[in-house]
Amino acid sequence: MSVEINKQGDVAVITINNPAVNALGHAVRAGIADQIAAANADAAVAAIVLTGAGRFFSAGADISEFGKASQEPILPAVCQAIEDSAKPVVAALPGPALGGGCELTLSCHARIALATAEVGLPEVKLGLIPGAGGTQRLPRLIGAKAAFAIMLDGEPLKAKKALDAGILDAVVESDVVAAAVAHARSLAGKPLRRTGALTIPAEQREAFEAAATAALKKDPESPNVPALVDCVRAAFDKPFAEAMAFEREQFVKLLKNERSIALRHVFFAERGAARVADAPKDTKARNVGKVAIIGAGTMGGGIAMSFVAAGVPVILIENDKEALERGVSRVAGNYDFSVSRGSMTEARKAELMGRIDGRVGLEAAADADLVIEAVFEEMTVKKDVFGKLDKIAKKGAILATNTSYLNVDDIAAATARPADVVGLHFFSPANVMKLLEIVRAKHTAPDVLVTAVALARKIGKMPVVVGNCHGFVGNRMLARRSQQVERLLTEGALPQQVDAALRTFGFRMGPCAMSDLAGLDISWRMRKATGQKAPVADALCEAGRFGQKAGRGYYLYQDGRTPTPDPEVEQLLAKVSAAQGVTRRAISEEEITQRLIYPMINEGTRILAEGIAARSADIDVVWVHGYNFPRWRGGPMHYADQVGLKHIAERLEAYSKATGDESLAPAPLLRELADKGGSFAKGTPGG
Ligand code: NAI
């Protein structure tokens, strides 16, 4: 039985019992509706309590029913039956009431929760809106502005906060069902407060509209925020039943909306990406109390900030005193900036700085449980550090490298304990960027990976476990895009056209402005050292155009920060084209977009075929969190599925032929999927 009934005197207690989270599948919905009707028909029952068995009240909709036709009774009808009940219904929350679970409680006549419970409407994170009266009942219950903020944020409220907000009527430390039974009994025979019958005072309108305008501006491409706004407006303007029908209509529309589907895809991909393929289920994480970071440069400092913000003290290690002081004061400078903007207090800064123990010499890593190396990107330097660490670090310590490109197997080989070596590829700025590529080398032990995932979560990062190859997942795909930027600029496009195309696609910044921001000189020096060429970027650097910091790069920065197109760059491009015997031509925005995005997808296909990424969705998480790929497009691989792999393969083929660039030819797996009508999400039909 997924819904149970028992009587405590004249109070009927209806218990949702559908492990593990009391999801509101069809049987549960029908069970609640039946029991509410039965309790109303039973003369011996004076009042009703609705609760959940186990740790949850209910975590909401049964996601396995997503995308299927909904079976009656649908949740809004069950909620209505509860609200219309002639006998009082009190919700007793032993734990979280989320999404549809929360909406069930909103239709009850009162709500009592254990202090450890939480309530929330997280639908916005799934590209949806509450669809069972949440957008109507919550504003009526607690006010439009407060309700909108909660629904827009999607984060659950702890019981105490929910009580203060007016969502809960009482919070108890124990025996929540007993408290609810007593309260229900006290309501019997009295007029009931039916949430749907409340009205929202018109004077709340202005404050809500201001919040709505800000939200729409912040997330202009969102499919569901406008719907949420419209539903709350309906709560002001329409009679309850009509407004409920409007909410339902919006909800059903979103279920089929491409952007909403993409947001759902990313939501579930984020949960899946940290899974360590083939690690036994009972793999235990190693205990990590002490963390040492080697190298207090750009990355080392940022990584240290990530740990101390999460309350984990770090030992920050440099070669010499000067470098250490420089590194530590750079971190302090970062905090000072936050203090000056008012987003951090001096006291908090002192607390965080107090967790950073700066030391000179690798010996300081001796008792660390995790050592993260972030020294120069040079194999000889890395090997030297790992060789020494092997002698210094304690047994069982995890030895991690933050390398962006280098072979983690080779780094591990400098130690006698390759099973303890892993790549932890943070992104810059490391205290801000969410992505963490956890690089699994040939000998990396499963418990090392499991530990890395747990730690990533602890410090608020988004972990994705990837395989070992040049550039791993993200940078390897990025290289394909960078290659095309070079070619497009050589063939006739201008930086502003290239950037505009990707901004139209949904990136916040185009690749040229991005390179200017990062500085062009570092990769130029790297290319010179390795004998590689990038004619346009090389020419810019030779002209001293190192990017924003130099006041000139792909653009001119007259005020130091605003990119403006520069005629000098146009002349420089003309020279590069001429030197390569290329006649410049006008290139359409469509071609620019496709030539920047499709080759990345092509490389993603190779990454999949090689098993560097376990799932195409993992690649999407990397791009959404590491490179600002528009979330509402679902990541490159999801986007490819939506556009159709056949189209992508055909365009790549055509561009490859037209430009003579063989790197653009569709990868074998892409060709195969395209030919068979397959997709990244589903593979090949029947295969
Ligand atoms: P950086 O040059 O800013 O910092 C490196 C620091 O390591 C310097 O302060 C240097 O004094 C120190 N160092 C060098 N050898 C050392 C040794 N034997 N012992 C202790 N300290 C030593 O370099 P950055 O940018 O922080 O990069 C570090 C690593 O992170 C590289 O492997 C890089 O590829 C990787 N990375 C860099 C990203 C970026 O955007 N800058 C992004 C992701 C990874």
XYZ file of C-alpha atoms and ligand atoms in Angstrom, residues 294-300 317-319 323 330 362 373-377 381-382 385 402-404 425-428, ligand 1:
72
model
C 51.677 23.552 -3.988
C 52.157 26.790 -5.913
C 50.547 30.034 -4.794
C 50.048 31.433 -8.290
C 46.795 32.307 -10.038
C 45.355 28.840 -9.607
C 46.875 27.833 -6.267
C 53.312 26.082 -0.301
C 55.806 27.981 -2.447
C 59.426 27.608 -3.444
C 56.708 34.017 -4.205
C 47.101 38.295 -3.953
C 57.439 20.829 0.025
C 49.907 20.650 -7.171
C 49.417 23.910 -9.101
C 52.951 24.768 -10.220
C 54.058 25.808 -13.731
C 52.602 23.836 -16.614
C 58.682 20.733 -13.042
C 55.640 18.584 -12.291
C 57.474 17.974 -7.561
C 45.836 20.754 -11.519
C 47.438 20.401 -14.932
C 45.355 21.691 -17.846
C 41.448 20.299 -12.998
C 40.036 23.524 -11.560
C 39.015 26.378 -13.838
C 40.080 29.988 -13.617
P 51.227 30.559 -12.071
O 52.465 30.777 -12.816
O 50.342 31.721 -11.750
O 51.560 29.882 -10.673
C 52.469 28.838 -10.503
C 53.104 29.003 -9.139
O 53.792 27.835 -8.795
C 54.109 30.142 -9.071
O 53.743 31.018 -8.015
C 55.427 29.453 -8.777
O 56.272 30.214 -7.937
C 54.977 28.186 -8.101
N 55.925 27.092 -8.198
C 56.603 26.683 -9.282
N 57.361 25.608 -8.964
C 57.133 25.332 -7.664
C 57.619 24.349 -6.758
N 58.483 23.427 -7.159
N 57.161 24.368 -5.505
C 56.290 25.281 -5.104
N 55.823 26.246 -5.907
C 56.220 26.264 -7.184
O 50.421 29.432 -12.841
P 48.874 29.090 -12.806
O 48.184 29.818 -13.852
O 48.387 29.189 -11.421
O 48.872 27.563 -13.227
C 49.255 26.530 -12.367
C 48.769 25.212 -12.931
O 47.373 25.265 -13.078
C 49.319 24.867 -14.298
O 49.494 23.475 -14.380
C 48.225 25.305 -15.217
O 48.211 24.627 -16.438
C 47.013 24.939 -14.398
N 45.794 25.649 -14.745
C 45.818 26.980 -15.059
C 44.658 27.641 -15.397
C 44.689 29.104 -15.714
O 43.707 29.585 -16.287
N 45.702 29.838 -15.337
C 43.371 26.927 -15.458
C 43.441 25.553 -15.045
C 44.620 24.958 -14.740
